[in-house]
Coordinates of C-alpha atoms in Angstrom, one line a residue:
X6 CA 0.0 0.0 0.0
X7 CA 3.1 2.5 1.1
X8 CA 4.1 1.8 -2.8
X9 CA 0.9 2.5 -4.2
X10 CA 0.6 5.9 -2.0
X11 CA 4.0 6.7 -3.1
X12 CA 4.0 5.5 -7.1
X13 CA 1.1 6.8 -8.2
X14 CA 0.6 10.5 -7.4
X15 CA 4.2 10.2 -8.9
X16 CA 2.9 8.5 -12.3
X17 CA 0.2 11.0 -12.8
X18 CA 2.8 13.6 -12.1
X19 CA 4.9 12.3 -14.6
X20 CA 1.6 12.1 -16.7
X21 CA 0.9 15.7 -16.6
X22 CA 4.2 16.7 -17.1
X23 CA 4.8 14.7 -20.8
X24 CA 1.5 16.7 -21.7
X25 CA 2.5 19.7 -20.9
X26 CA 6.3 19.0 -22.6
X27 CA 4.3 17.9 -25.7
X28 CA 1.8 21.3 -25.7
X29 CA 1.9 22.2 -29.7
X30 CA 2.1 18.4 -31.0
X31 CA -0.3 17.7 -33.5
X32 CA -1.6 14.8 -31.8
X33 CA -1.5 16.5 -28.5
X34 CA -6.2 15.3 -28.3
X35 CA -5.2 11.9 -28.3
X36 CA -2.6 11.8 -25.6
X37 CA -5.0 11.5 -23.0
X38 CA -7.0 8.6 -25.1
X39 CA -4.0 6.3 -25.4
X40 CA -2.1 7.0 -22.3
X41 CA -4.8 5.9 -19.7
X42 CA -5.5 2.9 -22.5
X43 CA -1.9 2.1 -22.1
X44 CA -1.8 2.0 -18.2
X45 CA -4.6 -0.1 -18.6
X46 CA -3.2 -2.3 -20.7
X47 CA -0.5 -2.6 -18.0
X48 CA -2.6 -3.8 -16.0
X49 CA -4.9 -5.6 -18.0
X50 CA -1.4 -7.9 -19.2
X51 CA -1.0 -8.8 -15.7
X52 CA -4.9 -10.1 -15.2
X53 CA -4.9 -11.8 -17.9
X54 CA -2.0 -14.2 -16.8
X55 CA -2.8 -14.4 -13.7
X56 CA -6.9 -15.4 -13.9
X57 CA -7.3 -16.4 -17.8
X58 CA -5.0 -18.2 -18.9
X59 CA -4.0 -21.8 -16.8
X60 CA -0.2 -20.2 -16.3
X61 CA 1.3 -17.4 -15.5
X62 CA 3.5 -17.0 -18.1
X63 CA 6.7 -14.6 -18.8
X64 CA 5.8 -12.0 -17.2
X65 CA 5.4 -13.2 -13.7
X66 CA 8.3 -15.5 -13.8
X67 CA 10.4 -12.6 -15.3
X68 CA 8.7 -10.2 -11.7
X69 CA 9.5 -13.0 -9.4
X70 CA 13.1 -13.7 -10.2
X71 CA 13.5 -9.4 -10.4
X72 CA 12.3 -9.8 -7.1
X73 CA 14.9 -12.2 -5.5
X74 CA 17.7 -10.4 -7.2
X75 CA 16.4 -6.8 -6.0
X76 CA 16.2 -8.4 -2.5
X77 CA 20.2 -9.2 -3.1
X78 CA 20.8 -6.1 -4.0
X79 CA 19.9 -5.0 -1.0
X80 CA 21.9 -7.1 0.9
X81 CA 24.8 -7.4 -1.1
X82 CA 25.0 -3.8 -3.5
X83 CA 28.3 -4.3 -4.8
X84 CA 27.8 -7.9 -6.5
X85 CA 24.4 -6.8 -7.3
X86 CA 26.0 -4.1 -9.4
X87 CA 28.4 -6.3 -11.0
X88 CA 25.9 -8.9 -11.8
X89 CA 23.9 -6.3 -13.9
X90 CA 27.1 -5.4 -15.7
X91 CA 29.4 -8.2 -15.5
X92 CA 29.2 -12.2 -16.1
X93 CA 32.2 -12.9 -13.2
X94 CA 30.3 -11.2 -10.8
X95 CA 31.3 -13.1 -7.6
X96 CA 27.8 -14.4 -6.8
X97 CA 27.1 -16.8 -9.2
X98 CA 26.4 -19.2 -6.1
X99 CA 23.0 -16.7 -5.7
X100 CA 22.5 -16.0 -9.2
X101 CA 22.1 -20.0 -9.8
X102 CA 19.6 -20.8 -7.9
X103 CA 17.1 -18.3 -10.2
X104 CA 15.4 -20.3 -12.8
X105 CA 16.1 -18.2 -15.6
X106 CA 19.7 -17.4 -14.5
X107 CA 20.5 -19.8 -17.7
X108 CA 18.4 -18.0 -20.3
X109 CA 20.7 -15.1 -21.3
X110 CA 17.3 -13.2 -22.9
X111 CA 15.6 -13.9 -20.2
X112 CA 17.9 -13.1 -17.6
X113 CA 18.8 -9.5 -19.2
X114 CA 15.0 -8.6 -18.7
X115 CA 14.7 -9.8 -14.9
X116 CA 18.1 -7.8 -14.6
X117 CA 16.3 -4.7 -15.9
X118 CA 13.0 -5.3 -13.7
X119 CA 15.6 -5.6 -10.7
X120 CA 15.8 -2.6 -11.0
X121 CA 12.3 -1.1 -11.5
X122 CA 11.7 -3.6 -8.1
X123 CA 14.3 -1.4 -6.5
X124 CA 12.6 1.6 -6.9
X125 CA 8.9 0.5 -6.6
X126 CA 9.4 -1.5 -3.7
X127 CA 8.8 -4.8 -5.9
X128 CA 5.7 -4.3 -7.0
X129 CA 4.3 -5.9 -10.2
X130 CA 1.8 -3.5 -10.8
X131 CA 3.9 -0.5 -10.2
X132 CA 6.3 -1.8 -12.3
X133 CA 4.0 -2.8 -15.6
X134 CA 2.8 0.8 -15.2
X135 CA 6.4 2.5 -15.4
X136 CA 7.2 0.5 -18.2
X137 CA 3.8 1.2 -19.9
X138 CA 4.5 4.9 -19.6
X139 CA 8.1 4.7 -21.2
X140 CA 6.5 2.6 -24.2
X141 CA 3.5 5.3 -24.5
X142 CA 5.6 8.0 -24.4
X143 CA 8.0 6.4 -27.2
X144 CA 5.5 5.9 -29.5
X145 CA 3.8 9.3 -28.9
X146 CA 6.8 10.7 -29.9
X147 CA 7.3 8.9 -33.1
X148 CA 3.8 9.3 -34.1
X149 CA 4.0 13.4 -33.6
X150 CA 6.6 13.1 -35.5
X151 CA 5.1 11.1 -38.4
X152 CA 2.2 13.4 -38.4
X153 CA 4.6 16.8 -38.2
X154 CA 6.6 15.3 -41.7
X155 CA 3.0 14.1 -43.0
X156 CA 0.7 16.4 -41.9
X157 CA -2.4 14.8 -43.9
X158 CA -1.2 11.5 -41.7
X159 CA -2.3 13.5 -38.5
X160 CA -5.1 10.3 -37.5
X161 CA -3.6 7.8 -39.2
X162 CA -0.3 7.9 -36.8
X163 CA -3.0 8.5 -33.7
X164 CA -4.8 5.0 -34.5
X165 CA -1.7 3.2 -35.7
X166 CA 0.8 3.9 -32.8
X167 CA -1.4 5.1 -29.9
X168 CA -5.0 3.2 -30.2
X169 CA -4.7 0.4 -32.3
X170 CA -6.1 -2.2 -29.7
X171 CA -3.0 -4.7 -30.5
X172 CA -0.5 -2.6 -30.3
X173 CA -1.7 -0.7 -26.9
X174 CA -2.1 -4.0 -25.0
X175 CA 0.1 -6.0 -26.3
X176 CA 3.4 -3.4 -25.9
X177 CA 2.6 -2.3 -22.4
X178 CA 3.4 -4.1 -18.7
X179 CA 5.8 -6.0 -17.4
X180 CA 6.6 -7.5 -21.0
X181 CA 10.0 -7.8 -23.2
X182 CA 7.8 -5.9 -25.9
X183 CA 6.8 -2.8 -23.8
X184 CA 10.7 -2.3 -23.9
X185 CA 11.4 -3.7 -27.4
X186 CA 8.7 -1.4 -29.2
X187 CA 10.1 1.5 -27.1
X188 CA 13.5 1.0 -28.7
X189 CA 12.6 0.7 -31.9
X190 CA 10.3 3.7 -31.5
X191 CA 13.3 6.0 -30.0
X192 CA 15.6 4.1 -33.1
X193 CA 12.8 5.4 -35.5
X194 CA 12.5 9.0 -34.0
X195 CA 16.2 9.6 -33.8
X196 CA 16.3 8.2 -37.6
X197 CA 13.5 10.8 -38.9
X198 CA 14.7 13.7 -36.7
X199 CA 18.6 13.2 -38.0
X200 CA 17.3 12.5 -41.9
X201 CA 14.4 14.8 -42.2
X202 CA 16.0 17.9 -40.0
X203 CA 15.2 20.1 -42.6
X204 CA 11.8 19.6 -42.6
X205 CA 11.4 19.4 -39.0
X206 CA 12.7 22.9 -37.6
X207 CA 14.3 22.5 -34.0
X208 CA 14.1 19.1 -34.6
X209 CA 17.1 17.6 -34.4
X210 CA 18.5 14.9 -32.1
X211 CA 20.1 16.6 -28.8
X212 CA 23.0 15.6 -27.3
X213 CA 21.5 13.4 -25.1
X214 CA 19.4 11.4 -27.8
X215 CA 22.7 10.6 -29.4
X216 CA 23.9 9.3 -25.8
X217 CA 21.1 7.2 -25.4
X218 CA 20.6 5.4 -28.9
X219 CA 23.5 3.2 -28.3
X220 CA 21.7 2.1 -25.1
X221 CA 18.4 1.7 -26.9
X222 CA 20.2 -0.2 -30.0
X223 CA 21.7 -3.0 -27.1
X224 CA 18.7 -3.3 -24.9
X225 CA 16.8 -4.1 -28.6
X226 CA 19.7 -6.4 -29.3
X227 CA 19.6 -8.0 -26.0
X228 CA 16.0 -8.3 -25.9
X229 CA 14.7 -9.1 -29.2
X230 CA 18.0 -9.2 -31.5
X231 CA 15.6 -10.1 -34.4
X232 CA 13.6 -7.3 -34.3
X233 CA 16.9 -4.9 -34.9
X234 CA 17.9 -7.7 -37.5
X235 CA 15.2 -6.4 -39.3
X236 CA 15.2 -3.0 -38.7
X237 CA 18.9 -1.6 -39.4
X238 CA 19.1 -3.0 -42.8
X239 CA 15.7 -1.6 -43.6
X240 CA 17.5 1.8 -42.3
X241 CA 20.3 1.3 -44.0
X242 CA 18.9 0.2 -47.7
X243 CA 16.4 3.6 -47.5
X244 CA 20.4 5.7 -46.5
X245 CA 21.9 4.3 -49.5
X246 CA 18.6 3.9 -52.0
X247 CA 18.0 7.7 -51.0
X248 CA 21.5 8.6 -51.5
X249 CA 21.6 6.9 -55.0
X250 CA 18.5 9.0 -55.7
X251 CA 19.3 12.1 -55.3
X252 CA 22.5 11.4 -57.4
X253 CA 23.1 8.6 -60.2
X254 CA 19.0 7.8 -60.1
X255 CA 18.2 11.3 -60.3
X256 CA 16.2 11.0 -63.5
X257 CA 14.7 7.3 -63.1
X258 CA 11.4 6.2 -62.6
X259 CA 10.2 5.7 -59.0
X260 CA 9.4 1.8 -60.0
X261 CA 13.2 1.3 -60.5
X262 CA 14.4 3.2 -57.2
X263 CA 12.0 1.2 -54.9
X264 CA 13.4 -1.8 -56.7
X265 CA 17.2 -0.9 -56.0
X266 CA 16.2 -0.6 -52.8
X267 CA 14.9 -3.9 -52.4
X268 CA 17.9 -5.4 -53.9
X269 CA 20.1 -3.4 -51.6
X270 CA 17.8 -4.7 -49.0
X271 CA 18.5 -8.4 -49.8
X272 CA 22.3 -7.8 -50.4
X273 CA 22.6 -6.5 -46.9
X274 CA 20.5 -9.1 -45.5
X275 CA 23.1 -11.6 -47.4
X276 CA 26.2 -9.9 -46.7
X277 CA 25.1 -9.8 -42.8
X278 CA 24.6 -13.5 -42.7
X279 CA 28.5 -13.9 -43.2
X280 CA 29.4 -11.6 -40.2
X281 CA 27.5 -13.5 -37.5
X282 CA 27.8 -17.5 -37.0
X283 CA 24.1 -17.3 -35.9
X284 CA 23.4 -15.3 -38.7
X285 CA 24.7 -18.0 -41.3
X286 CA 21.9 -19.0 -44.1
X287 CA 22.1 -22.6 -42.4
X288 CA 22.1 -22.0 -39.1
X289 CA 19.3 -19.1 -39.3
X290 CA 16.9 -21.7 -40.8
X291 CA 17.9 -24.7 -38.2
X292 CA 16.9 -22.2 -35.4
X293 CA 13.9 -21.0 -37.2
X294 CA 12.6 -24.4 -37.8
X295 CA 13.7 -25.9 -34.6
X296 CA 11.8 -22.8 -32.6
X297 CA 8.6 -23.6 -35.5
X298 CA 8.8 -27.3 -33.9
X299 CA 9.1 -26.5 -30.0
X300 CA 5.8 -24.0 -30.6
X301 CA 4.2 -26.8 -32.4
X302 CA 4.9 -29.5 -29.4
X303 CA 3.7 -26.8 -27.0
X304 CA 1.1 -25.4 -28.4
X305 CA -3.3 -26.0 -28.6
X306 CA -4.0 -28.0 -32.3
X307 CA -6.5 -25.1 -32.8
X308 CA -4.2 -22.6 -32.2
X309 CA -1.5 -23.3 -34.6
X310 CA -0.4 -22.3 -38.1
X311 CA 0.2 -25.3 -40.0
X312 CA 3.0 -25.4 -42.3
X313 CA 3.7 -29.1 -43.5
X314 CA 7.1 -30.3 -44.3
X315 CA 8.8 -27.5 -43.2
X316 CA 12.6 -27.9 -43.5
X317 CA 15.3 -26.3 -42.7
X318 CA 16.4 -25.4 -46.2
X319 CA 16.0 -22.2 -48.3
X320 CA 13.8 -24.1 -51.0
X321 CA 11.1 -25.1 -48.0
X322 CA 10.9 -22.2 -46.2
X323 CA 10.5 -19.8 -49.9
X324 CA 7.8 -23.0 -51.0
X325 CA 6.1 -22.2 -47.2
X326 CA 6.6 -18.3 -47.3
X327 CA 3.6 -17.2 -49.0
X328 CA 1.2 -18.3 -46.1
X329 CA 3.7 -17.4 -43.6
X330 CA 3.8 -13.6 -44.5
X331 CA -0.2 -13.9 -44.9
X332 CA -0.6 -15.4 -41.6
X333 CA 2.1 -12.9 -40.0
X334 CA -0.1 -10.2 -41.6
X335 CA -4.0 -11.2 -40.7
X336 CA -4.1 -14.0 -38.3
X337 CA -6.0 -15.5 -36.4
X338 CA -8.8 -13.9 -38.5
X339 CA -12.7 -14.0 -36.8
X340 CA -13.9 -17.2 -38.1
X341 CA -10.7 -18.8 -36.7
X342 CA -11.1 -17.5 -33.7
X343 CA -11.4 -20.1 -30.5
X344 CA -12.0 -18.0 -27.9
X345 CA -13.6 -14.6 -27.2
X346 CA -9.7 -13.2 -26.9
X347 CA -8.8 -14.3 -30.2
X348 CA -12.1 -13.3 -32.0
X349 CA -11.5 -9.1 -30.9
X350 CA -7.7 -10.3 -32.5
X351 CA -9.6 -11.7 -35.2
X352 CA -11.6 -8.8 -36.1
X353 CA -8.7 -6.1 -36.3
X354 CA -6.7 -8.3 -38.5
X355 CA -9.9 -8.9 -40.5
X356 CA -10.0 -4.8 -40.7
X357 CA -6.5 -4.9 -41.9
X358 CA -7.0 -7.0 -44.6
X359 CA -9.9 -5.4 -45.8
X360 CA -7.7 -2.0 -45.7
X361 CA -5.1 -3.7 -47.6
X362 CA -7.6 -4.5 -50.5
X363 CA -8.4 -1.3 -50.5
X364 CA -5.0 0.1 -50.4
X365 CA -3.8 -2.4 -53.6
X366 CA -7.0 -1.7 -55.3
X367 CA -7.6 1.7 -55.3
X368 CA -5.1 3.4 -53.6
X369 CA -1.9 1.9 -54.4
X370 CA -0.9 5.1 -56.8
X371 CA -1.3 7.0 -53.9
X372 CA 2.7 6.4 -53.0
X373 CA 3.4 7.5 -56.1
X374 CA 2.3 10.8 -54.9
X375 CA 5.0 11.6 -52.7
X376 CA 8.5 12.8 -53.6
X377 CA 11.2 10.0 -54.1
X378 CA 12.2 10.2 -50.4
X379 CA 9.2 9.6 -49.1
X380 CA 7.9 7.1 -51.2
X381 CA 11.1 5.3 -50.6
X382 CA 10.8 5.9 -47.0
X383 CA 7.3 3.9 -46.8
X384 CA 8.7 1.1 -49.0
X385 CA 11.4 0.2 -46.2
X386 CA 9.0 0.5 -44.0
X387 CA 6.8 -2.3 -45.8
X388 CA 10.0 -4.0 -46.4
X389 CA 10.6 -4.3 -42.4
X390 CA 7.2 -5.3 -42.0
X391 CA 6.6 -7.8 -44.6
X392 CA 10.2 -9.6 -42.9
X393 CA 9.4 -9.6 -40.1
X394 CA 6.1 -10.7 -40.3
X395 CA 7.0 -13.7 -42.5
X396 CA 9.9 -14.6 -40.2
X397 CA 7.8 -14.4 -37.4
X398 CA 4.7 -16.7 -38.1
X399 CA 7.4 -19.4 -39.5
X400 CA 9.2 -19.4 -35.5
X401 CA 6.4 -19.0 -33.3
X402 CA 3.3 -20.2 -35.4
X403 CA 0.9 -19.9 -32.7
X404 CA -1.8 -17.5 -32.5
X405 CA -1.5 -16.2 -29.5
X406 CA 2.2 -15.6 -29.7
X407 CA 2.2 -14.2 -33.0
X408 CA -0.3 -12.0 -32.0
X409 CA 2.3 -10.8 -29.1
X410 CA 5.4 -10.6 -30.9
X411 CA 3.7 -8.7 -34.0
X412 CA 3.6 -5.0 -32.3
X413 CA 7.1 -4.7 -33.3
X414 CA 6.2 -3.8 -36.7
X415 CA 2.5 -3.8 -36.8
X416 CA 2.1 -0.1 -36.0
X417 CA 4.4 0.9 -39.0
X418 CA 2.1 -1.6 -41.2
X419 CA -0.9 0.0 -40.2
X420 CA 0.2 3.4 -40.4
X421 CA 0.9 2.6 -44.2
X422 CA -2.3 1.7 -44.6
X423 CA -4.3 4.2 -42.9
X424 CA -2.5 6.7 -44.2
X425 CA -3.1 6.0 -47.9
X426 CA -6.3 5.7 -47.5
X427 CA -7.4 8.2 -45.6
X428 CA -5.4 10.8 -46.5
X429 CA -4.6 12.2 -49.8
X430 CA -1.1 13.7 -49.9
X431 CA 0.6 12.4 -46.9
X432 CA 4.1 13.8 -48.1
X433 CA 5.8 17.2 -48.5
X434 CA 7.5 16.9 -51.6
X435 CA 11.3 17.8 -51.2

């Protein structure tokens, strides 16, 4: 109760405070829609682990192995700080005896919720709704962004990265996503404030953005390495397919500059799996299939994605790939819904298919609206989205993780989407 009396005038005081920084935003009317959504999602995480479904799951073993290391801390400071920071910290007899001490991952995120236990007096609650605000607040700032550089984009970015109902609940609380989505959000703001400064007066990335993106690119690599697998190259393609644009492609169509940057795409991709062992062609699909068959041993037979005869070689996977990027897309869609959970899944993914016809049916021209570096900036973003997506329903092809580990690039999706077709210019042509 002390915590609660403590925490919580403090989180509405932080609340009020991120308004009042963000006073002038575009999207400054929403900001009170999708932050108390988000602390509720916090919470609403937490519940649904703990009296829906017949375990617990990450989240509270993540909590109650933050909780035993925080109470170490206190005891023994010193090693505790060593142990966030070092592998030879002198209390490996302690740190043993935590059952995810052997799951690197894992073990990085109870590290991090040590320390939120610290300060919140080990609280799960407390603790989902801190890390629910840092989240929010990430992708509030990348929307305003998105909606200063496209100002026709204004209510796609609101829905997209502040109310879709996936993306709220499933990045908030005491999840690896609520911190993964936050880094990519900060990765992607830093991006569009450093390339687009000139279109964003007072804009650019402080001195103190550029301290922390190094810590924001790590905690993605530690957390979710695959999301920033994804990511940087996407980055990097749009650098170099922009670059080529505004020099040797000058004069070309748009057609052939959104294909160079699809090949440069690929080539980076290719070239990257030679700098990594984990990264190699051949060891990337024996992990990819080998997680495909753990989720299949583990998971409901109505809650899986079937994909027959998958091997671990490039021909199987590129034979299984259409359905994969489909199902990473759109499903569980309505009718395959098995519970009342899955169903309100079922019915947003069903809305974002039926935007996507729309899109590729009567809007798709709509891209071609933009100036080069605009257009080229939405086709990395597909590009991200599409790979991930694909990837993603091929590892963990069960609904209800999919569903989870899709909010890293779902609000980027959906933002393409809304915006073409609700808006009619969404770019400034440069």
């Amino acid at each position: 109760m002390i915590a609660f009396l403590i925490h919580i005038p403090f989180l509405f005081l932080l609340s009020w405070l991120l308004y009042r920084r963000s006073v002038g935003q575009p999207l400054l009317p929403f900001f009170w829609w999708g932050l108390p959504a988000k602390f509720l999602a916090g919470i609403g995480i937490g519940c649904l682990y703990l009296y829906y479904y017949p375990y617990q799951g990450d989240t509270f073993a993540y909590f109650e192995d933050a909780v035993r290391l925080a109470s170490f801390a206190r005891q023994n400071p010193w090693k505790y700080v060593n142990a966030l920071f070092f592998s030879e910290s002198g209390a490996e007899s302690f740190l043993s005896t935590l059952p995810l001490w052997e799951q690197p991952r894992a073990f990085f995120m109870v590290k991090l919720v040590s320390i939120l236990c610290l300060f919140t007096l080990s609280n799960y609650w407390l603790c989902g709704l801190y890390l629910s605000l840092f989240c929010f607040y990430a992708l509030w700032k990348l929307a305003n962004l998105l909606a200063n550089l496209f100002p026709a984009s204004r209510i796609s970015a609101a829905i997209a990265f502040l109310l879709l109902p996936s993306v709220v609940f499933w990045s908030a609380g005491l999840t690896k996503e609520s911190i993964a989505v936050a880094c990519i959000a900060c990765i992607v703001s830093q991006f569009i404030q450093y390339k687009f400064a000139a279109a964003l007066p007072g804009k650019l990335p402080s001195l103190l953005s550029w301290l922390l993106f190094p810590i924001y690119v790590l905690l993605l690599w530690k957390l979710k390495y695959y999301y920033l697998a994804a990511l940087l190259p996407a980055m990097l393609a749009y650098l170099l397919t922009d670059f080529l644009a505004k020099h040797g492609l000058r004069d070309k169509s748009i057609g052939l500059k959104a294909g160079t940057l699809v090949c440069i795409f690929a080539a980076i991709l290719l070239v990257a799996s030679f700098l990594h062992p984990g990264l190699h062609l051949s060891q990337f699909l024996d992990s990819l299939v080998t997680n495909h068959d753990l989720t299949v041993q583990v998971s409901a037979p109505e809650s899986i994605i079937y994909f027959h005869g998958l091997k671990a070689t490039p021909g199987s996977v590129a034979e299984h790939l259409p359905k994969a990027l489909f199902s990473g897309l759109y499903r569980p869609l309505a009718w395959e819904a098995n519970s009342l959970f899955q169903l309100y899944i079922g019915l947003e993914n069903a809305g974002l298919l039926i935007l996507s016809l729309v899109v590729i049916i009567y809007r798709i021209k709509h891209f071609t609206t933009l100036s080069p570096t605009f257009s080229l900036l939405a086709v990395a973003a597909f590009l991200y989205s599409v790979l991930l997506a694909a990837l993603l329903a091929l590892s963990s092809p069960n609904f209800g993780a999919l569903s989870r580990y899709k909010v890293a690039f779902m609000p980027f999706f959906a933002y393409l989407l809304l915006s073409a077709v609700l808006a009619g210019k969404t770019g400034r042509r440069t």
